[in-house]
Short mmCIF file of C-alpha atoms in Angstrom, two decimals:
data_model
loop_
_atom_site.label_atom_id
_atom_site.label_comp_id
_atom_site.label_asym_id
_atom_site.label_seq_id
_atom_site.Cartn_x
_atom_site.Cartn_y
_atom_site.Cartn_z
CA MET A 1 -13.37 21.58 -28.47
CA ILE A 2 -13.08 25.02 -29.74
CA VAL A 3 -9.79 26.88 -28.96
CA VAL A 4 -9.63 30.65 -29.28
CA CYS A 5 -6.41 32.45 -29.79
CA PRO A 6 -6.15 34.96 -26.86
CA LYS A 7 -4.45 37.36 -29.38
CA CYS A 8 -6.11 37.62 -32.69
CA LYS A 9 -9.34 35.75 -31.67
CA ALA A 10 -9.12 33.30 -34.32
CA SER A 11 -11.14 30.07 -33.37
CA PHE A 12 -9.98 26.52 -34.09
CA LEU A 13 -11.87 22.97 -33.67
CA VAL A 14 -9.37 20.81 -31.79
CA PRO A 15 -9.94 17.28 -30.29
CA ALA A 16 -10.41 17.73 -26.36
CA THR A 17 -7.83 14.80 -25.97
CA THR A 18 -5.05 16.78 -27.37
CA PHE A 19 -5.24 18.93 -24.00
CA LYS A 20 -5.30 16.03 -21.50
CA ASN A 21 -2.67 15.75 -18.51
CA GLY A 22 -2.80 19.36 -17.65
CA GLY A 23 -2.85 20.78 -21.47
CA CYS A 24 -0.12 21.74 -23.90
CA THR A 25 1.66 24.59 -25.27
CA VAL A 26 0.39 25.71 -28.69
CA ARG A 27 0.98 28.36 -31.44
CA CYS A 28 -1.70 29.96 -33.54
CA ALA A 29 -0.93 29.50 -37.37
CA LYS A 30 -2.43 32.89 -38.09
CA CYS A 31 -0.82 35.40 -35.72
CA LYS A 32 1.82 33.06 -34.38
CA TRP A 33 0.90 33.85 -30.90
CA VAL A 34 2.09 31.20 -28.38
CA TRP A 35 0.33 30.27 -24.98
CA HIS A 36 -0.46 27.22 -22.82
CA GLN A 37 -3.93 25.82 -23.52
CA ARG A 38 -5.61 23.92 -20.89
CA GLN A 39 -8.79 21.37 -21.30
CA SER A 40 -10.88 23.57 -19.14
CA GLY A 41 -10.62 26.56 -21.62
CA GLN A 42 -7.87 28.40 -19.65
CA HIS A 43 -4.94 29.74 -21.31
CA LYS A 44 -1.59 31.42 -19.97
CA PRO A 45 0.91 33.21 -22.51
CA VAL A 46 4.04 31.81 -22.39
CA SER A 47 5.91 34.35 -24.87
CA PRO A 48 6.22 38.22 -25.02
CA PRO A 49 3.83 39.83 -27.41
CA PRO A 50 4.94 40.41 -30.94
CA THR A 51 6.67 43.59 -32.15
CA PRO A 52 4.32 46.37 -33.74
CA ALA A 53 5.60 45.01 -36.96
CA GLN A 54 4.21 41.68 -36.34
CA GLN A 55 0.93 42.83 -34.97
CA LYS A 56 -2.17 42.48 -37.20
CA GLU A 57 -5.52 44.28 -37.22
CA PRO A 58 -7.83 42.72 -34.92
CA PRO A 59 -10.37 40.50 -36.30
CA THR A 60 -13.69 41.76 -37.50
CA ALA A 61 -17.18 40.43 -36.45
CA LYS A 62 -17.15 38.31 -39.71
CA GLN A 63 -14.03 36.59 -38.46
CA THR A 64 -15.88 34.60 -35.60
CA LYS A 65 -16.46 31.65 -38.15
CA VAL A 66 -14.64 28.41 -36.62
CA ASP A 67 -12.09 26.92 -38.64
CA LYS A 68 -12.91 23.26 -38.70
CA THR A 69 -9.36 22.11 -39.88
CA PRO A 70 -7.14 22.31 -36.76
CA THR A 71 -4.24 24.88 -37.64
CA ILE A 72 -2.90 24.96 -34.13
CA VAL A 73 0.44 23.87 -33.92
CA ILE A 74 1.24 21.86 -30.77
CA ILE A 75 4.81 22.73 -29.46
CA GLU A 76 5.02 20.47 -26.40
CA GLU A 77 3.00 18.10 -24.22
CA ALA A 78 2.83 19.27 -20.62
CA PRO A 79 4.07 16.45 -18.16
CA PRO A 80 1.54 15.83 -15.56
CA LYS A 81 2.33 17.25 -12.20
CA LEU A 82 3.37 14.86 -9.30
CA ARG A 83 1.48 15.90 -6.19
CA PHE A 84 3.05 15.07 -2.86
CA THR A 85 -0.13 14.59 -0.64
CA LYS A 86 -0.56 13.61 3.00
CA GLU A 87 -1.63 10.05 1.80
CA ARG A 88 1.24 9.43 -0.16
CA LEU A 89 3.70 10.55 2.76
CA LEU A 90 1.84 7.98 4.96
CA ASN A 91 2.07 5.30 2.54
CA LEU A 92 5.85 5.79 1.94
CA MET A 93 6.19 5.72 5.76
CA GLY A 94 4.44 2.73 6.15
CA VAL A 95 6.52 1.02 3.24
CA ALA A 96 9.65 2.17 5.19
CA LEU A 97 8.56 0.70 8.59
CA THR A 98 7.89 -2.50 6.87
CA ILE A 99 11.11 -2.64 5.44
CA CYS A 100 12.83 -1.80 8.58
CA GLY A 101 10.84 -4.35 10.69
CA ALA A 102 11.70 -7.06 8.34
CA PHE A 103 15.49 -6.22 8.49
CA VAL A 104 15.31 -6.23 12.47
CA LEU A 105 13.54 -9.66 12.39
CA PHE A 106 16.29 -11.16 10.02
CA ILE A 107 19.05 -9.84 12.17
CA LEU A 108 17.53 -11.47 15.31
CA SER A 109 16.94 -14.57 13.36
CA VAL A 110 20.66 -14.91 12.50
CA ILE A 111 21.58 -13.96 16.00
CA TYR A 112 19.29 -17.02 17.31
CA VAL A 113 20.58 -19.35 14.78
CA ALA A 114 24.18 -18.57 15.18
CA HIS A 115 24.15 -18.87 19.06
CA GLY A 116 27.03 -21.23 19.21
CA PRO A 117 29.59 -19.56 17.17
CA ILE A 118 28.90 -16.19 18.35
CA VAL A 119 29.01 -17.37 22.14
CA ARG A 120 32.35 -19.05 21.40
CA THR A 121 33.78 -15.98 19.78
CA TRP A 122 32.25 -13.51 22.28
CA PRO A 123 31.37 -15.23 25.57
CA ALA A 124 29.86 -12.00 27.06
CA ALA A 125 26.90 -12.47 24.38
CA GLN A 126 25.74 -15.11 26.78
CA SER A 127 24.14 -12.88 29.13
CA PHE A 128 21.94 -11.50 26.09
CA TYR A 129 20.79 -14.94 25.21
CA SER A 130 19.70 -15.73 28.88
CA SER A 131 18.02 -12.30 29.03
CA MET A 132 15.95 -13.21 26.00
CA GLY A 133 15.23 -16.61 27.08
CA TRP A 134 16.67 -18.28 24.15
CA VAL A 135 18.93 -20.52 26.18
CA LYS A 136 18.42 -22.54 29.34
CA ALA A 137 20.72 -22.65 32.43
CA ILE A 138 20.20 -25.71 34.69
CA SER A 139 21.80 -25.37 38.16
CA SER A 140 23.12 -27.93 40.50
CA ASP A 141 25.18 -27.42 43.86
CA GLN A 142 28.56 -26.17 42.39
CA LEU A 143 27.99 -27.06 38.75
CA THR A 144 25.70 -25.40 36.11
CA LEU A 145 24.70 -26.61 32.68
CA SER A 146 24.27 -23.58 30.54
CA ARG A 147 23.84 -22.49 26.79
CA ILE A 148 21.68 -25.67 25.92
CA THR A 149 20.72 -25.94 22.32
CA SER A 150 19.27 -28.82 20.40
CA GLN A 151 18.81 -29.26 16.78
CA ARG A 152 18.26 -31.84 14.15
CA ARG A 153 21.13 -32.33 11.76
CA TYR A 154 21.86 -34.96 8.91
CA MET A 155 24.83 -37.07 9.81
CA ASP A 156 25.99 -40.39 8.58
CA GLY A 157 23.08 -40.89 6.35
CA ALA A 158 20.35 -40.42 8.99
CA MET A 159 18.68 -37.49 10.80
CA HIS A 160 20.26 -36.81 14.24
CA LEU A 161 18.99 -35.01 17.38
CA VAL A 162 21.99 -32.96 18.51
CA ILE A 163 22.48 -31.41 21.99
CA ASN A 164 25.05 -28.90 22.87
CA GLY A 165 25.87 -27.04 26.07
CA VAL A 166 28.49 -25.90 28.61
CA ILE A 167 29.44 -27.07 32.03
CA ILE A 168 30.42 -24.27 34.28
CA SER A 169 31.98 -24.63 37.74
CA LYS A 170 30.83 -22.08 40.37
CA ALA A 171 32.76 -23.62 43.06
CA GLU A 172 35.90 -22.49 45.07
CA LYS A 173 37.57 -25.82 44.84
CA VAL A 174 37.88 -28.63 42.14
CA GLN A 175 34.64 -30.42 41.24
CA VAL A 176 33.84 -33.84 39.91
CA ILE A 177 31.59 -33.84 36.98
CA PRO A 178 28.75 -36.37 37.22
CA ASP A 179 27.18 -37.97 34.02
CA ILE A 180 24.54 -35.90 32.37
CA ASN A 181 21.01 -37.51 31.83
CA ILE A 182 18.94 -36.02 28.90
CA ASP A 183 15.27 -36.41 28.41
CA ALA A 184 13.63 -35.70 24.98
CA VAL A 185 10.04 -34.49 25.61
CA ALA A 186 7.06 -34.78 23.03
CA PRO A 187 4.37 -31.97 22.61
CA ASP A 188 2.12 -33.95 25.13
CA GLY A 189 4.83 -33.91 27.94
CA GLN A 190 5.75 -37.43 27.66
CA ILE A 191 9.41 -38.65 27.50
CA ILE A 192 10.23 -40.14 24.15
CA GLN A 193 13.55 -41.06 24.96
CA SER A 194 16.26 -40.78 27.84
CA TRP A 195 20.11 -41.25 27.66
CA LEU A 196 23.35 -40.45 29.65
CA ILE A 197 26.31 -38.74 28.17
CA LYS A 198 29.82 -38.72 29.89
CA PRO A 199 31.35 -35.38 30.57
CA PRO A 200 34.34 -34.47 28.37
CA LYS A 201 36.64 -34.51 31.45
CA ALA A 202 36.46 -35.67 34.96
CA THR A 203 36.90 -32.53 36.94
CA LEU A 204 36.61 -28.73 36.78
CA GLU A 205 38.81 -26.08 38.40
CA PRO A 206 37.18 -23.24 39.99
CA ASP A 207 35.48 -20.83 37.49
CA GLU A 208 36.28 -23.28 34.54
CA ALA A 209 33.83 -24.12 31.81
CA VAL A 210 33.80 -26.94 29.32
CA PRO A 211 31.77 -27.52 26.40
CA PHE A 212 29.92 -31.15 25.80
CA THR A 213 27.76 -32.36 22.83
CA SER A 214 25.80 -35.30 22.37
CA SER A 215 23.49 -36.69 19.59
CA ILE A 216 21.10 -39.56 18.89
CA VAL A 217 19.13 -40.91 15.85
CA SER A 218 16.30 -38.52 15.79
CA PRO A 219 13.02 -39.93 17.35
CA GLU A 220 10.12 -40.34 15.10
CA ARG A 221 8.06 -38.24 17.25
CA THR A 222 8.45 -34.45 17.32
CA VAL A 223 10.85 -33.17 20.22
CA ILE A 224 9.86 -29.80 21.59
CA GLU A 225 12.01 -29.69 24.63
CA VAL A 226 15.17 -31.52 26.21
CA ASN A 227 15.72 -31.62 29.81
CA LEU A 228 19.01 -32.10 31.28
CA ASN A 229 20.37 -32.69 34.88
CA PHE A 230 23.28 -34.19 36.68
CA VAL A 231 23.28 -37.81 37.88
CA GLU A 232 23.89 -37.96 41.52
CA LEU A 233 27.49 -39.11 42.35
CA SER A 234 27.82 -42.14 44.58
CA HIS A 235 30.99 -40.68 46.13
CA ASP A 236 31.86 -37.32 47.75
CA LYS A 237 33.09 -34.52 45.67
CA LYS A 238 37.03 -33.64 45.97
#
């Protein structure tokens, strides 16, 4: 690539790769003129013109000869310019939305898994779980089985299926709590196993709630659902 000094018109033969990435600032070794040289051949002065004492006579026609030995002094490499385009903005927005979505899913997963501790600490959160369909509420006449959860847990050297829930009284008088029947249901709808559990107390006061839990050795087949219902009492409620 032939580079011509815009001041003294001296020509120099310089590799084109010297001016890649937007060009660089150079200084003529003959007249000391400094300018910004681009690979396209355009140039831009970056220093004031020399004083009259520094000016030299313009080159004659015989000075058009190209110096094969590069005598241009490279002062600095011009860093590439970072262009903020519409496509780049859309990419950044996509990355931000992906991160926000993953964060929201993580928070919802934590809330779902920690249902028991959250409800015990903040009972009003039960309405949120019910509205999301994450818990079941099975009603009887005056008693309700609510906040039902099931999970596999390793206990006593074996995997167990653990059922947790709360018995709530909606009656205006004391209620006798019947036994609770639990059915473990397979993916094909068949009942894998059924068992009864005794309530943690015999009766419930009006608007009272009592938690219960039950566990069995986990069945070999996959359990996708557990159904709970009260066993009919053989005597009248008090």
